[in-house]
Amino acid sequence: MRTNQPQTIYLSEYKVPAYLVDHVDLRFELFEDGARVHSTLSVRRNPESAEAGAPLFLHGDSLKLESVALNGSVLAAGDFEDRGDALIVPSVPEQFELQVVTWIEPQNNTRLEGLYKSSGMFCTQCEAEGFRCITFYPDRPDVMARFRTRIEADKGAYPVLLSNGNSVAQGELENGRHFVTWEDPFPKPAYLFALVAGDLVEKKNTFTTCSGRNIDLRMYVEPRNAQKCDFAMDALKRSMRWDEDVYGREYDLDIFMIVAVDDFNMGAMENKGLNIFNSSCVLASQDTATDATFQRIEAIVAHEYFHNWSGNRVTCRDWFQLSLKEGFTVFRDSQFSADMGSPTVKRIEDVTLLRTAQFAEDAGPMAHPVRPASYMEISNFYTLTIYEKGAEVVRMIHNLLGDELFRKGSDLYFERHDGQAVTTDDFVKAMEDASGRDLSQFRLWYEQAGTPVVSVEDDYDADKGVYGLTIRQNIPDTPGQTGKKPQHIPFAMGLLDSKGQPLPLNISAGEQDGPLERVLELTEAEHRFEFHGLAERPVPSLLRDFSAPVRVQYPWSREQLLFLMSHDPDGFNRWDAGQRLAVDVIQSLVGTPEQAEVEPRLADAYRKLLNDASLDQALVAKMLLLPSEAYLVELAEQADVPAIHAARERVLKHLAQELKDDLLACYQRNREQGDYQLGPDAIARRSLCNTALGWLMSIDDERARELALEQFRSADNMTDRLGALRALVNSGFAADREQALESFYQRFSDDPQVVELWFSVQASSGQAGQLPHILQLLEHPAFDWKNPNKVRSVVGVFAGQNLAAFHNPDGSGYQFLAGQVCRLDDSNPQIASRLVTPLTRWRKFAPAYSSQMKAALEGIRDKDNLSRDLYEVVHKSLAG
Ligand code: B3K
Ligand code: ZN
């Protein structure tokens, strides 16, 4: 083994900090060849710590220590130890001031953690453990301090100097330099610290809070992006109002700032009063952003803003509690998005992500509970399980308690823990205390990994008029966890008669007029429920609105699915019935000869959807999207991706062929007339048109080609332009594809966000995205290895979305990915560790594939100087 094994950190070994920091005074001297950071910490012994007389331990990473002083006296070399990853001062008084001066090199920081440069500006990313790359500090979230930050830099190059809180002083310095001092009145963990210095334009707005305070809202962007701020600013105001209305949460500082930076490892960061965003998650205009981008921006702006309470005012005790802030905040942003648009559509989108990607994570080598018990590198735990499953867990509490008690619980949580660093258990306790409900078994959702399988059997006794459901739950083993206990599962359901009417759910012989929907609470490994007074065998509608993050097994017949697709009063379940039917049809064709018949009722059902104008068009737009290859792979036992791809393509082409005229009519009917709108109806219409176009182009339909070319030329918005480009790129019209790609690039080559879309359309295309072309994209002048968005839009999209090309039977896709991951590991380990994910799922695939995927992983394992990030993921994936 070439790398030393990184240490594992355990939740069970948590200890309160030995020292607390009350105040931090920072002075940054920013230069082109580095930055000097002067830090003065006011430290005192923690009265709650058992470790009396413990040495002072401060984390550090990649720092050059210039000096240390204690209460003003410079410490001699023997009075402290600079270990590289820590600064240790063995003997300190009860209370003292520690002054530390460090030198760092932001201009050479390619990891994008700590202080670094992005397109000429200085910016920071400190969560989870980036602050230790700036100065020596007890870098753990349960150490909360008040920060005062003075930034000094050249005034010409960096006219804007920002940090958390309020600006309290500014002035000129010698040599054309200037300074600004910021003070944040709220104690915070170091991971919420932020600094920005650059030549940025300021966009201003204001918001009046529910108590009448005026908040100064500001966005800072590079001058070329000045026209792309309005949507995010409005989304911010909507979020602020919504958090007051729905959660009673008012903003607390007088100023709230958002900065857009191009080089960023993830979407955005909720630093107190100074949110920093990946440009692609905040900048938008009609010409450059798709509907999906607008929706994503709205959700992320809201998410980061909501963190001000769920995350900043009440933060995490340690990183095992990450879902305390992330799960809750994702739940809050999904409620917000549901309120801003269509709740059913939002639910469908969330569940699609959960079932495709989180279920896969839960079934893979990195499976972990919502509250993990151990980790090597915390950056690896910003996962779909922490975020999305964490949000589902909060959603279940909401469903069990109902709106009112849930709100009472969240009020109690915020009030009880304001200014504290707490645990997921404290959250559940507040919910229990406010509602009087016992959530002790429910807590297993936080402790046990894996997706519960809920299998349902039914029976009907015509003589008695009784319908029975036998429901069993089972939670599969995951690495390090076997023999799991049953969990508390809220299972929403209803029954329909043969005309599609909902039936009253009478659970005893005497009951009449029972409710039309019930939430069954599953707590045992097996339950039996009986429903009385039923004159015919009903059709069950199970797990309505996806009331729990589980896999439901029930032997649906195709008749039942077709019936539910058009009759289930639960919009989510209508969509889900359609998905299950399409999955069943595609699965039954995998590995069959080309001429095998495609279930004709599928086309009939889709024809009905296309032609019934009385249906909710937003829901129809979702129902027409076939299950993705990634989802089909997730459902497969030993996936043969090229075979799955071929079966899905056959179904798609069959539908396009059968429904040609209906698709054209749907296209024509929905083609936008008049001004561009961004409401749910207009979005649904564009989605319908682009789906219809994509289907027709998959069979190289000549009329569709003309429509696509026309739409591409005349589009007044990016959704339509990109929809047409995608249809052309995925068609067999090779000359049109080349021309369209070229003209699109010429038009938008100055706009990095659009160039990222341009890369990803190609990288995801079964037609255009074969490996030789991917290699060409990496040589394109607009590609940049140092920019995570570019890497994701080519390498990430190829391996994650272009499955048939990635799983080329010759193994070239795997070798390619392994090579890129190794290359990135030296510059940006967080990105490398994310990008390797598709290979870690090697056990999921048919032997011819899995053996080659494993070999590629072993190649990565043997690389020199593997980062801790990649070490953990690769070793865990190969283990067992
Ligand atoms: N809290 C940040 C994520 C930080 C990721 C650090 N590797 C963004 C968010 O979830 O809001
Ligand atoms: Zn978050």
XYZ file of C-alpha atoms in Angstrom, residues 59 119 218 293 453 517 522 806:
8
model
C -6.212 22.359 13.704
C -11.254 34.492 -11.820
C -26.851 42.817 -2.095
C -31.830 26.037 -14.054
C -38.340 -3.021 1.475
C -57.186 7.788 2.720
C -45.984 0.197 10.292
C -19.506 4.703 -20.309
